[in-house]
Coordinates of C-alpha atoms in Angstrom, one line a residue:
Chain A
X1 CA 5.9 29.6 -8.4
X2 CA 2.9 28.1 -6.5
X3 CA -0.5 29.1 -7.3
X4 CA -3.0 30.9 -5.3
X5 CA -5.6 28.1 -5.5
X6 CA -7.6 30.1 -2.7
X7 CA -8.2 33.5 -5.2
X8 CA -8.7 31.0 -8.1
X9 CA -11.6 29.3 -6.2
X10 CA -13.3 32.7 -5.1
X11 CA -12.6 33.7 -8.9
X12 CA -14.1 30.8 -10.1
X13 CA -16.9 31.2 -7.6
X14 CA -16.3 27.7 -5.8
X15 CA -16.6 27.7 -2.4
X16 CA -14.3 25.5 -0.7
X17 CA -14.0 25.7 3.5
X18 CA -10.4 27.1 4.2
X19 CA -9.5 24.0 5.8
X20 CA -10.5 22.0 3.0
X21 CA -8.4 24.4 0.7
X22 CA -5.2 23.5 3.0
X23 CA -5.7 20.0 2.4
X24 CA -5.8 20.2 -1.6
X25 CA -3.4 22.9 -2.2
X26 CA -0.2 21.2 -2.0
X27 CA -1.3 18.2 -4.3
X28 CA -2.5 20.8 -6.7
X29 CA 0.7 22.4 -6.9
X30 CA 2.5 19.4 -7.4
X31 CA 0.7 18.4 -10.1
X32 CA 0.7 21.6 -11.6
X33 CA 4.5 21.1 -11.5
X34 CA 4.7 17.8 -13.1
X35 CA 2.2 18.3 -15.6
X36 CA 4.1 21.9 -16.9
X37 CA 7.4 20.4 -18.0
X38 CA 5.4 17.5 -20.1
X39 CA 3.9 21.0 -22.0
X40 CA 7.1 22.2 -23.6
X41 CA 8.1 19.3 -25.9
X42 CA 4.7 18.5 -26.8
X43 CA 4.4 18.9 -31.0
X44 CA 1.8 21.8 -31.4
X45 CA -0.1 20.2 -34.1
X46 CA -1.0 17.1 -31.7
X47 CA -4.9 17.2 -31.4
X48 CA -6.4 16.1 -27.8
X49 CA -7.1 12.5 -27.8
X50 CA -10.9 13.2 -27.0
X51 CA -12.8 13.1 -30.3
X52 CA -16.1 14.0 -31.7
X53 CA -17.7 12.3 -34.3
X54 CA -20.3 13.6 -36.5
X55 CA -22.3 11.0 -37.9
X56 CA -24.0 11.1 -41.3
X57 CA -27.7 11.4 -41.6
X58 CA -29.8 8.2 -41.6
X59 CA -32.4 8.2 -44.4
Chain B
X1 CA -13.6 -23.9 -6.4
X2 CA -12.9 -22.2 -9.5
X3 CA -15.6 -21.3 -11.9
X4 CA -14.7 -24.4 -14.2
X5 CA -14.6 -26.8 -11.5
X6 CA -17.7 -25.5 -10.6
X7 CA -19.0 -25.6 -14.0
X8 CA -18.1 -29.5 -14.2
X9 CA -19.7 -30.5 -10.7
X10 CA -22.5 -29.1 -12.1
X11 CA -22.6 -31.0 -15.1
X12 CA -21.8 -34.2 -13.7
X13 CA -24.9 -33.4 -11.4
X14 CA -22.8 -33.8 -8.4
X15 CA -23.9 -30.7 -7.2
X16 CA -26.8 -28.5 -8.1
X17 CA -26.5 -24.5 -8.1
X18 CA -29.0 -24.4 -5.6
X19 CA -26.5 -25.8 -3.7
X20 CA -23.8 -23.5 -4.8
X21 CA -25.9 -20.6 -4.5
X22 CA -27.1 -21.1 -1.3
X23 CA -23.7 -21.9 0.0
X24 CA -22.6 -18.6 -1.3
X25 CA -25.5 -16.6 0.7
X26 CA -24.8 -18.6 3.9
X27 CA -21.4 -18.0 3.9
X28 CA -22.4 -14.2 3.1
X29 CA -24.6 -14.0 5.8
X30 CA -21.5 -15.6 8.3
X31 CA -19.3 -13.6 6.7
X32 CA -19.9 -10.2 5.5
X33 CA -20.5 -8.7 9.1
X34 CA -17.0 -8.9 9.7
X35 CA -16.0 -8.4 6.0
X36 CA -18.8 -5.8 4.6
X37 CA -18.2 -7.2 1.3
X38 CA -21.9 -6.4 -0.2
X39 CA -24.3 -3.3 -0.3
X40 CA -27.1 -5.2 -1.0
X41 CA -27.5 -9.3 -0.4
X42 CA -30.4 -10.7 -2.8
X43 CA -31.4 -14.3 -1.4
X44 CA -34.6 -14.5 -2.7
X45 CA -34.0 -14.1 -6.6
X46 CA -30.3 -15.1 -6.0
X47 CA -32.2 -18.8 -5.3
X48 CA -35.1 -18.4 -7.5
X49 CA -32.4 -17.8 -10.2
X50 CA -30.5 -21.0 -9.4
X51 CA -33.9 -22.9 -9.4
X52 CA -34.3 -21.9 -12.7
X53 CA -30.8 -22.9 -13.9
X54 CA -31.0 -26.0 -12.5
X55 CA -34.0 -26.7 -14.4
X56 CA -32.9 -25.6 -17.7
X57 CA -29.6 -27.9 -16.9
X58 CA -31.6 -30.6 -16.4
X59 CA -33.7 -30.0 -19.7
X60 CA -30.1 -30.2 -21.7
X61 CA -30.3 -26.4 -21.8
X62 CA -26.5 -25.3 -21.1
X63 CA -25.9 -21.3 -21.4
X64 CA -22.0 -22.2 -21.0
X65 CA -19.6 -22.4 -18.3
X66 CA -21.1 -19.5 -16.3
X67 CA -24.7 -21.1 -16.2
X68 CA -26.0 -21.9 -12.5
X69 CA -22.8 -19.9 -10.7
X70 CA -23.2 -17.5 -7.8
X71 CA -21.6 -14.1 -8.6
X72 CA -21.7 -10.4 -7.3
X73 CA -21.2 -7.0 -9.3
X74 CA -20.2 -3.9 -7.8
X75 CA -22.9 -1.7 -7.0
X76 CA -21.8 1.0 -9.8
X77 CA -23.8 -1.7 -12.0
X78 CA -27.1 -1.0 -12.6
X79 CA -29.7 -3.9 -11.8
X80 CA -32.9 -3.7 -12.8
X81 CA -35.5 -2.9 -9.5
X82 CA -32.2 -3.3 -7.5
X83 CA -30.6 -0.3 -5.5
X84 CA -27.5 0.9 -7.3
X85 CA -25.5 3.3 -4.7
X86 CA -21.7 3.3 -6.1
X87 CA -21.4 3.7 -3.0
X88 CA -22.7 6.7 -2.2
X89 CA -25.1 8.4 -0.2
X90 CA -25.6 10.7 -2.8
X91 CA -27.6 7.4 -4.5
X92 CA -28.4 5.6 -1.6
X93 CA -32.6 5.4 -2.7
X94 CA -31.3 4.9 -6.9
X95 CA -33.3 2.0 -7.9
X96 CA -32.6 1.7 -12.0
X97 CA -35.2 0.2 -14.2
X98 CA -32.7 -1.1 -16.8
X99 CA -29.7 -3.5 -16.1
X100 CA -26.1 -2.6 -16.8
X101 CA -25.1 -4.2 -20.3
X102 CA -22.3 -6.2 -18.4
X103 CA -25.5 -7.5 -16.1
X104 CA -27.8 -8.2 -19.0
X105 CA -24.9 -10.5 -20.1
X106 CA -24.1 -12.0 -16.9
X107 CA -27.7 -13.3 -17.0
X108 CA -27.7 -14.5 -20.4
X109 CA -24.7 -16.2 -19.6
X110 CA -26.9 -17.9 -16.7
X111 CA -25.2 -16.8 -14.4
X112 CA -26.8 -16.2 -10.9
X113 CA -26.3 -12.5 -9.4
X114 CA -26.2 -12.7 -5.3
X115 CA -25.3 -9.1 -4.6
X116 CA -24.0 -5.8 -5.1
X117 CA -20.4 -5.1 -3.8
X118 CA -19.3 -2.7 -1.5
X119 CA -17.0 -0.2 -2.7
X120 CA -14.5 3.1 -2.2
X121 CA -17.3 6.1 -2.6
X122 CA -18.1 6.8 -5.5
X123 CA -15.1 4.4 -7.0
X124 CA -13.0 7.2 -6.0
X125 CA -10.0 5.6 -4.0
X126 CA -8.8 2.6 -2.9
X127 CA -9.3 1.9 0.4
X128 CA -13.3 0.9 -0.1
X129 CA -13.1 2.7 3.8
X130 CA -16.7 3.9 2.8
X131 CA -18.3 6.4 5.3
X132 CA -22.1 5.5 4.4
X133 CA -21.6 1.6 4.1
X134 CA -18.6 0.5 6.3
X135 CA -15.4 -0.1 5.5
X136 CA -14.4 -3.3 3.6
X137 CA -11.7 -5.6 5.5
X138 CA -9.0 -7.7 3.7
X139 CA -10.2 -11.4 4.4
X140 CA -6.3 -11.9 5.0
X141 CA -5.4 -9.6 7.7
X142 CA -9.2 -7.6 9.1
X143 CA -6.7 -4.4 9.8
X144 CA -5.9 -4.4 6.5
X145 CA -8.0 -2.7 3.3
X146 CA -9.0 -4.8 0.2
X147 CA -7.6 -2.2 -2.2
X148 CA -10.2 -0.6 -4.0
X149 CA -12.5 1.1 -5.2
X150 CA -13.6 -2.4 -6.2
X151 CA -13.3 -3.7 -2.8
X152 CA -16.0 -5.6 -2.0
X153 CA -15.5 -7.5 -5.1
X154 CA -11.8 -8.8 -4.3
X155 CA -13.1 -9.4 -0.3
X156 CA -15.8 -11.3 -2.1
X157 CA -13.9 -13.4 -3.9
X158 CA -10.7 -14.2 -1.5
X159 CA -13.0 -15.2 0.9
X160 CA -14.9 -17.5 -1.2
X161 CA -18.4 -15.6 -0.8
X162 CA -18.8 -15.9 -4.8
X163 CA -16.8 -17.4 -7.9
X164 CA -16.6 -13.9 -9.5
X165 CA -17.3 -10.2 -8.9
X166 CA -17.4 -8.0 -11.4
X167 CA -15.5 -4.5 -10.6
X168 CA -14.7 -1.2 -12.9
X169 CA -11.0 0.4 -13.1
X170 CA -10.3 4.1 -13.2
X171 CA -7.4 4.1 -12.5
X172 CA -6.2 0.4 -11.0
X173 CA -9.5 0.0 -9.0
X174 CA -9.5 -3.8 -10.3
X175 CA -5.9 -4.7 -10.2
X176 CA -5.3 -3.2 -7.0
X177 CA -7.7 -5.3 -4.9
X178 CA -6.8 -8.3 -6.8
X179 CA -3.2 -7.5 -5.5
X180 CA -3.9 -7.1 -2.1
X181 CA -7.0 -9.8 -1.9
X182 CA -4.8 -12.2 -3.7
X183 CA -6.9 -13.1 -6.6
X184 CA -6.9 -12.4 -10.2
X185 CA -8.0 -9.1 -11.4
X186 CA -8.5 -8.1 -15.3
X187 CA -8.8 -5.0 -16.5
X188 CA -9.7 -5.6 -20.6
X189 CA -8.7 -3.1 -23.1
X190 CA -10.7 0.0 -23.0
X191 CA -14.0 -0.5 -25.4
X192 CA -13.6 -4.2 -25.1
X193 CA -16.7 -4.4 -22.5
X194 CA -19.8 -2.3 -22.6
X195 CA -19.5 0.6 -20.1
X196 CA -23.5 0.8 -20.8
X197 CA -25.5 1.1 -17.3
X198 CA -22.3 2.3 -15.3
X199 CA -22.5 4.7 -13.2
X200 CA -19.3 7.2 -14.1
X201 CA -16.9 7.8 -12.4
X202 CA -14.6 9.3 -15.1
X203 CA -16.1 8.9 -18.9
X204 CA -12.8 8.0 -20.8
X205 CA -10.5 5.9 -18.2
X206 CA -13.6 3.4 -17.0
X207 CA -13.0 -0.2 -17.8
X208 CA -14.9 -3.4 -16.9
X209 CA -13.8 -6.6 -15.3
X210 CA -13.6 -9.6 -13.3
X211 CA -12.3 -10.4 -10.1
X212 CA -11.8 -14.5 -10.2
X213 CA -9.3 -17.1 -8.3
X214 CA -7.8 -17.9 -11.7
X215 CA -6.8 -16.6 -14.9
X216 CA -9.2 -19.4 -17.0
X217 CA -12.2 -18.2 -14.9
X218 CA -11.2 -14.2 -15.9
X219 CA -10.9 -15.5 -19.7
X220 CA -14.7 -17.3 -19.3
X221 CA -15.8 -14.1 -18.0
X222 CA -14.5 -11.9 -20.4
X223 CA -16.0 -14.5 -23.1
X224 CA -19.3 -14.0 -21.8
X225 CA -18.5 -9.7 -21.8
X226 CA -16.5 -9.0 -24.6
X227 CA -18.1 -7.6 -27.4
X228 CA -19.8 -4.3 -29.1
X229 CA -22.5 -2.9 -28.0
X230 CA -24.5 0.0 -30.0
X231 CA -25.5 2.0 -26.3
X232 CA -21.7 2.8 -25.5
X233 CA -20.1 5.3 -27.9
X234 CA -16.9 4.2 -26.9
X235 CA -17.4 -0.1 -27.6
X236 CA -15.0 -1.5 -29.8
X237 CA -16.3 -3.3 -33.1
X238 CA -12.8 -5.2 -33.2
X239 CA -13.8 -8.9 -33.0
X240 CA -13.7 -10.8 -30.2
X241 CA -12.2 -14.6 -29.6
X242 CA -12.5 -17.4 -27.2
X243 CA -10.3 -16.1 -24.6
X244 CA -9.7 -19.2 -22.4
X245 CA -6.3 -21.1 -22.9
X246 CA -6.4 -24.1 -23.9
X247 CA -5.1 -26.7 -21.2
X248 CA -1.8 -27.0 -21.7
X249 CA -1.4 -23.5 -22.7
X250 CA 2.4 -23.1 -24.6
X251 CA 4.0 -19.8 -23.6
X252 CA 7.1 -20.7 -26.4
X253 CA 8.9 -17.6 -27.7
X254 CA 6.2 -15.4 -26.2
X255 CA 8.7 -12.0 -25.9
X256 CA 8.3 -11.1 -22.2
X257 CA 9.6 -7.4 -21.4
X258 CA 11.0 -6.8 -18.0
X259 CA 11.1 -3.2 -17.3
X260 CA 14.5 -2.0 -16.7
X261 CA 12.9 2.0 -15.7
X262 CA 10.4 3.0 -13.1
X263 CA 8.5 0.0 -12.4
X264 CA 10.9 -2.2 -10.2
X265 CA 12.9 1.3 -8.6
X266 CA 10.7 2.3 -6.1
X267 CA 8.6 -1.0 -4.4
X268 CA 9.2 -3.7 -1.9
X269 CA 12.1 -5.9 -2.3
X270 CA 9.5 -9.2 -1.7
X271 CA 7.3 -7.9 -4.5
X272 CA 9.9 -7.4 -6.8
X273 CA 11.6 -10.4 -6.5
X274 CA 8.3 -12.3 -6.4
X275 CA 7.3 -10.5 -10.1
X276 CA 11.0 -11.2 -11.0
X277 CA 10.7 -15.2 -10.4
X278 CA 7.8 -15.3 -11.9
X279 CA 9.6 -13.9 -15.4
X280 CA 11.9 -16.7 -14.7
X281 CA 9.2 -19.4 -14.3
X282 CA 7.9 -18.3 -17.9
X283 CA 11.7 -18.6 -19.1
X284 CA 12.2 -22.1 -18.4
X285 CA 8.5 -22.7 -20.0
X286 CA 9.9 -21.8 -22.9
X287 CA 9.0 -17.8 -22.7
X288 CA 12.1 -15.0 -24.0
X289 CA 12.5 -12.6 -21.1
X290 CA 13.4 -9.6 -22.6
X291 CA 15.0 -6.6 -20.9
X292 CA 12.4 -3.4 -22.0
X293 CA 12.3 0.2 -21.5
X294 CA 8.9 1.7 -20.5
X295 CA 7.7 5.4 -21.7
X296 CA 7.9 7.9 -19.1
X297 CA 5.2 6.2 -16.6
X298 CA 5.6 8.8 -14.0
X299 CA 4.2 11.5 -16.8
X300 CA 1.7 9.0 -18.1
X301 CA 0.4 9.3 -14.2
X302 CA 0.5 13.1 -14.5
X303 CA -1.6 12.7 -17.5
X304 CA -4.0 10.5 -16.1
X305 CA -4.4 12.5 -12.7
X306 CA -5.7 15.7 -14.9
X307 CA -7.8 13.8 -16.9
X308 CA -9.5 12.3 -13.5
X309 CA -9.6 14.7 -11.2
X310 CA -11.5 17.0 -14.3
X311 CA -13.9 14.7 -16.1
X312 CA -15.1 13.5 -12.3
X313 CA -15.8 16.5 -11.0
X314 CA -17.5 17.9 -13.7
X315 CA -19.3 14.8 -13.7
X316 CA -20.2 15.2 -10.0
X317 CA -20.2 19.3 -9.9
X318 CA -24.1 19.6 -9.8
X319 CA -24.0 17.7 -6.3
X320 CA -21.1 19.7 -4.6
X321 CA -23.2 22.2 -2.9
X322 CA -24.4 18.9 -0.5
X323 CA -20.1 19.3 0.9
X324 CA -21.8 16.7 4.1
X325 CA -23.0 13.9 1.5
X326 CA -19.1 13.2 0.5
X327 CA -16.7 11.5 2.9
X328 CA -13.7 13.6 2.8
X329 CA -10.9 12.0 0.8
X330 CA -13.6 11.9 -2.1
X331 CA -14.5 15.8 -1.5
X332 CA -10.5 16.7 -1.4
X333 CA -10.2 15.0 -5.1
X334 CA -13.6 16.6 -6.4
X335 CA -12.5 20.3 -5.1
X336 CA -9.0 19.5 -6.9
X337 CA -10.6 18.8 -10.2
X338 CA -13.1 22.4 -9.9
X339 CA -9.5 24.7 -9.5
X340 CA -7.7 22.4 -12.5
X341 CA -7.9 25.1 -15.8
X342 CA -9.5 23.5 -18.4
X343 CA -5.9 24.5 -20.4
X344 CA -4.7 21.5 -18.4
X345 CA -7.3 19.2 -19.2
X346 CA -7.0 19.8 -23.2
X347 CA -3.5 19.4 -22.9
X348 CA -3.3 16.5 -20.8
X349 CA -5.5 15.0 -23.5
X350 CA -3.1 15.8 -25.9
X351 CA -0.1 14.0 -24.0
X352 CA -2.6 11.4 -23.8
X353 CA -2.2 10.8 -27.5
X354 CA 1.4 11.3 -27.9
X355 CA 2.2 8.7 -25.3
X356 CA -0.1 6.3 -27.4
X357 CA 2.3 6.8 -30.1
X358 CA 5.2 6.1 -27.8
X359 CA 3.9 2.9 -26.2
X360 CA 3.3 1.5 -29.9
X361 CA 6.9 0.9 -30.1
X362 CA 7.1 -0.9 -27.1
X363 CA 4.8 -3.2 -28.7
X364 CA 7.2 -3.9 -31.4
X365 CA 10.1 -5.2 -29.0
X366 CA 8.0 -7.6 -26.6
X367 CA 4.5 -9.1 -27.0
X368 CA 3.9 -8.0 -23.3
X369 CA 5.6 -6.7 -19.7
X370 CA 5.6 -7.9 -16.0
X371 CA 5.8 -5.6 -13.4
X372 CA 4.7 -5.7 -10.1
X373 CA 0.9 -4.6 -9.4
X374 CA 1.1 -2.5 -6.7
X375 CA 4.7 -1.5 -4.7
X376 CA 3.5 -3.2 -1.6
X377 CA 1.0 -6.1 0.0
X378 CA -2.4 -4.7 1.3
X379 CA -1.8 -1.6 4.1
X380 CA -3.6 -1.6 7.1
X381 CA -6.5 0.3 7.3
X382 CA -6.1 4.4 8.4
X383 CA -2.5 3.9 7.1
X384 CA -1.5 7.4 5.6
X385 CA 1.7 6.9 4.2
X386 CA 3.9 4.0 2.5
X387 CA 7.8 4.1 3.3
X388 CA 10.0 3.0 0.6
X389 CA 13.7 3.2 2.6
X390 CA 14.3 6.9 3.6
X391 CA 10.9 8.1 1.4
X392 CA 7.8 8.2 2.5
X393 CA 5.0 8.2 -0.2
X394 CA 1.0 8.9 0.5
X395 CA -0.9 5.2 0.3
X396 CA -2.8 6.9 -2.6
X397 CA -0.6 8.0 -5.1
X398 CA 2.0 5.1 -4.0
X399 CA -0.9 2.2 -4.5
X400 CA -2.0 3.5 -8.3
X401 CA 1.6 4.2 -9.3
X402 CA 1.9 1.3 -11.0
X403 CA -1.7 0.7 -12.4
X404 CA -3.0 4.1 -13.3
X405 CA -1.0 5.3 -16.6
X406 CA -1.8 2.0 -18.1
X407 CA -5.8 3.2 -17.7
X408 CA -4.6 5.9 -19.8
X409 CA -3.6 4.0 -22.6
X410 CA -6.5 1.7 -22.1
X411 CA -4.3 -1.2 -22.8
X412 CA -5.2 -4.4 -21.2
X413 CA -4.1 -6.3 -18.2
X414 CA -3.8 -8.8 -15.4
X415 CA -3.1 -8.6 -11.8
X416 CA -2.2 -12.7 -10.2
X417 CA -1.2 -13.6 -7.2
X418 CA 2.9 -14.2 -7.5
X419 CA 3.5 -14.2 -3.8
X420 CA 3.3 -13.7 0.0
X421 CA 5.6 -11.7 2.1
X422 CA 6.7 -12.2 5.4
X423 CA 3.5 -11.0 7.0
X424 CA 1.8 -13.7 4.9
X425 CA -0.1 -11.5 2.9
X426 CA -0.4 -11.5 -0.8
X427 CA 1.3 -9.7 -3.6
X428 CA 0.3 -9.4 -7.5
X429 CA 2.2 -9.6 -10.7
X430 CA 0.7 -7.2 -13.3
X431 CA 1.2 -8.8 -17.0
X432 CA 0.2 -5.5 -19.2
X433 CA -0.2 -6.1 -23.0
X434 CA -1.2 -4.0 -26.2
X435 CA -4.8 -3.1 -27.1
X436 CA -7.2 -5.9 -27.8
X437 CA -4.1 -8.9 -26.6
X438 CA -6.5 -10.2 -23.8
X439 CA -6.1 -13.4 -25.1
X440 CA -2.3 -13.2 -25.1
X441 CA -1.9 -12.0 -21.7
X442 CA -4.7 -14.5 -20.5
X443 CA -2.3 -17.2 -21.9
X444 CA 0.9 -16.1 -20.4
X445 CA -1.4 -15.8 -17.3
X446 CA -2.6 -19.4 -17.3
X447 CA 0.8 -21.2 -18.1
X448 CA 2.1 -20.0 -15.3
X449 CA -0.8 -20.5 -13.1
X450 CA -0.3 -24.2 -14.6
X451 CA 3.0 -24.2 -13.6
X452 CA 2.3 -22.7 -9.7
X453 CA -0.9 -24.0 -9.2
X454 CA -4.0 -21.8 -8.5
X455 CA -3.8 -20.8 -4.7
X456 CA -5.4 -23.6 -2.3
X457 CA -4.5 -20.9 0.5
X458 CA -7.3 -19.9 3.0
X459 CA -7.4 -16.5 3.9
X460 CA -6.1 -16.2 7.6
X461 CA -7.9 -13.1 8.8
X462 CA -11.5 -15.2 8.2
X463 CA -10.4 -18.7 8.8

């Protein structure tokens, strides 16, 4: 089911010109759609592949 | 003139880089009215610069093959005292007081800097149709965009205005104007060049490269680049090598993979059998052409859409309230990437390192992959759509199809002219290889461009 984009912007407090929102909405659903599917398969133990390092004091 | 013949000329003092140099800013100034290639033109150090390389030529001091020759970097690079836009208006007055680290090595290189390239806005698309300094034409058909976002770079090179540009690659912003411009485009593995002094687009899918007429000048280029540096968090200390072929470069039992999914389904029947002959050229040099089955691409694209559209507009989020600043195909994708939940963001990451794992098999059947570089040659310029048969696909999303996963994976690779279709425009094999093979691909790259000749052709839409 497509999202309402337009109540998630005024939650979010983004303000986007109506006719702006109807240009992005449809590519936002779509890629909503594509990316969900990719979800369910996914192991649950796989970590994000951004990483942060902590890095050992210098003396 | 290639970079190497260039390089000789020089040597054998039959021409000076004065000469070269000023050659490359009068044909600029000829030129880049109708092209809009640069930003910003700098003739006065440009031939100061030259002077100087002549000089230390002539005192037996040779900085290698890119001493004395006129090149241009996009203007996301930062030069020192130079204005540095990326092509927005947002940074129209930026003058940086420290050079990119891809600059800083251009000029120990000797190399002589003439410009900074026009570009898509912000390197955000790839039309370089930008609002606040024109839109860049395609030096083979005016009507026609240069790909982009590095644009000006691939104008700049087709139409012989430098020997090199230097562009960055998001998500295919190199390889795509190298497709459409008809030059060679590479896009090294990601941490293989310094990111230092970039302007961002997007923090972890930005790679550095050159935009050349042939493969050996991309591999002196990358010699001159490659290598760690301390300032970006993300440079590789994996050691680098001399990337340039040798001259009679042997392709034997190289293991070429031909993909038998996605890549070749949906794309011009020209371009494919172009990519396909070129497979065959490498064959009968003594190349295996291997039948291969890619990872699921289209998904890799998913993943690699999220991770853009978040990471740049957070990156750009602070200037969003100036909404008349942006031209409008850059403000759709910036307000896309504000609505995305950061759920997806974290979990397209986490695809992203799944489908690492899945593309190191790959890697264990062939040594690399052809595949066309973009589905099409160059659209023309306003040009909304792509049809592919019955389907019609946006320009966009059709032009990066084949490029942007492989950002994702920041594995390496080339874009070369294989081709021309009927309208006499010209089309790009992409040779994609696994992390840190630059020099593998680079060889594949010159034995066939030994085999086909680098292209003599002049672009028609400037000649």
């Amino acid at each position: 089911m497509p999202k309402n984009w337009k109540a998630i912007a005024a939650a979010l407090n983004v303000e986007i010109p109506d006719s702006d929102m109807e240009k992005i909405q449809v590519s936002l659903d779509s890629l909503d759609q594509a990316l969900r599917p990719l979800l369910k398969n996914l192991p649950h133990e796989t970590e994000p592949a951004v990483i942060f390092q902590c890095q050992p004091k210098e003396n | 003139m290639t970079i190497q013949e260039a390089a000789a000329a020089l040597r054998a003092h039959k021409v000076s880089s004065l000469e070269l140099t000023s050659a490359a800013l009068d044909r600029t100034a000829r030129l880049d009215p109708k092209l809009k290639a640069f930003i910003t033109v700098m003739d006065e150090s440009a031939r100061s610069r030259a002077r100087q390389a002549d000089a230390e030529l002539s005192r037996g001091v040779d900085l290698g093959s890119l001493h004395g020759i006129p090149v241009a970097v996009k203007d996301v690079f930062s030069t020192r005292g130079v204005r540095t836009t990326c092509g927005s208006k947002l940074f129209a007055d930026h003058v940086p007081d420290q050079d990119a680290a891809v600059v800083e090595r251009l000029e120990s290189a000797g190399a002589v800097l003439i410009g900074k390239t026009n570009m898509h806005e912000l390197a955000y698309g790839i039309t370089s149709s930008n609002p606040h300094f024109g839109a860049v034409r395609n030096p083979w058909d005016l009507q026609r965009i240069p790909g982009g976002s590095s644009g000006g770079s691939g104008a700049a090179v087709a139409a012989d205005l430098v020997f090199m540009a230097m562009g960055s690659d998001t998500g295919g912003s190199i390889r795509i104007p190298a497709s459409f411009c008809g030059t060679v485009g590479l896009k090294p593995t990601f941490g293989r060049v310094s990111r230092y002094g970039v302007l961002p687009l997007d923090f972890s899918l930005d790679h550095m490269g050159p935009l050349t007429r042939s493969v050996r000048d991309a591999a002196l280029v990358l010699n001159a680049l490659a290598g760690f540096d301390p300032r970006d968090e993300t440079c590789s200390r994996q050691a680098t090598q001399d990337y340039c072929p040798a001259v009679h470069v042997s392709v034997r039992n190289i293991r070429i993979g031909l993909p038998e999914n996605f890549y070749f389904d949906q794309a011009d029947p020209t371009v494919t059998a172009a990519v396909r002959q070129m497979a065959k050229t490498t064959q009968s040099l003594g190349a295996q052409v291997l039948p291969a089955r890619v990872p699921d691409i289209a998904a890799l694209n998913t993943v690699g859409r999220v991770i853009l559209l978040s990471e740049a507009s957070a990156l750009m989020e602070r200037y969003l309230h100036q909404r008349q600043d942006f031209g409008a195909d850059v403000l759709a994708l910036l307000d896309q990437g504000r609505l995305l939940p950061a759920t997806h963001y974290v979990n397209a990451q986490r695809l992203r390192r799944a489908m690492k794992e899945e593309f190191q098999s790959l890697w264990k059947q062939v040594d690399c992959i052809f595949v066309p570089t973009t589905p099409t040659s160059a659209p023309k310029i306003g040009q909304a759509t792509i049809r592919f048969g019955d389907r019609e696909e946006d320009a966009r999303l059709a032009s990066t199809r084949l490029v942007r996963g492989i950002n994702v994976l920041g594995l390496p690779a080339l874009s070369m002219p294989c081709g021309w279709d009927s309208l006499g425009l010209p089309l790009g094999l992409q040779i994609i290889g696994a992390p840190f093979q630059e020099a593998l691909i680079l060889r594949v790259g010159a034995a066939l461009e030994d085999a086909i000749g680098v292209t003599q052709r002049v672009p028609t839409g400037i000649a």
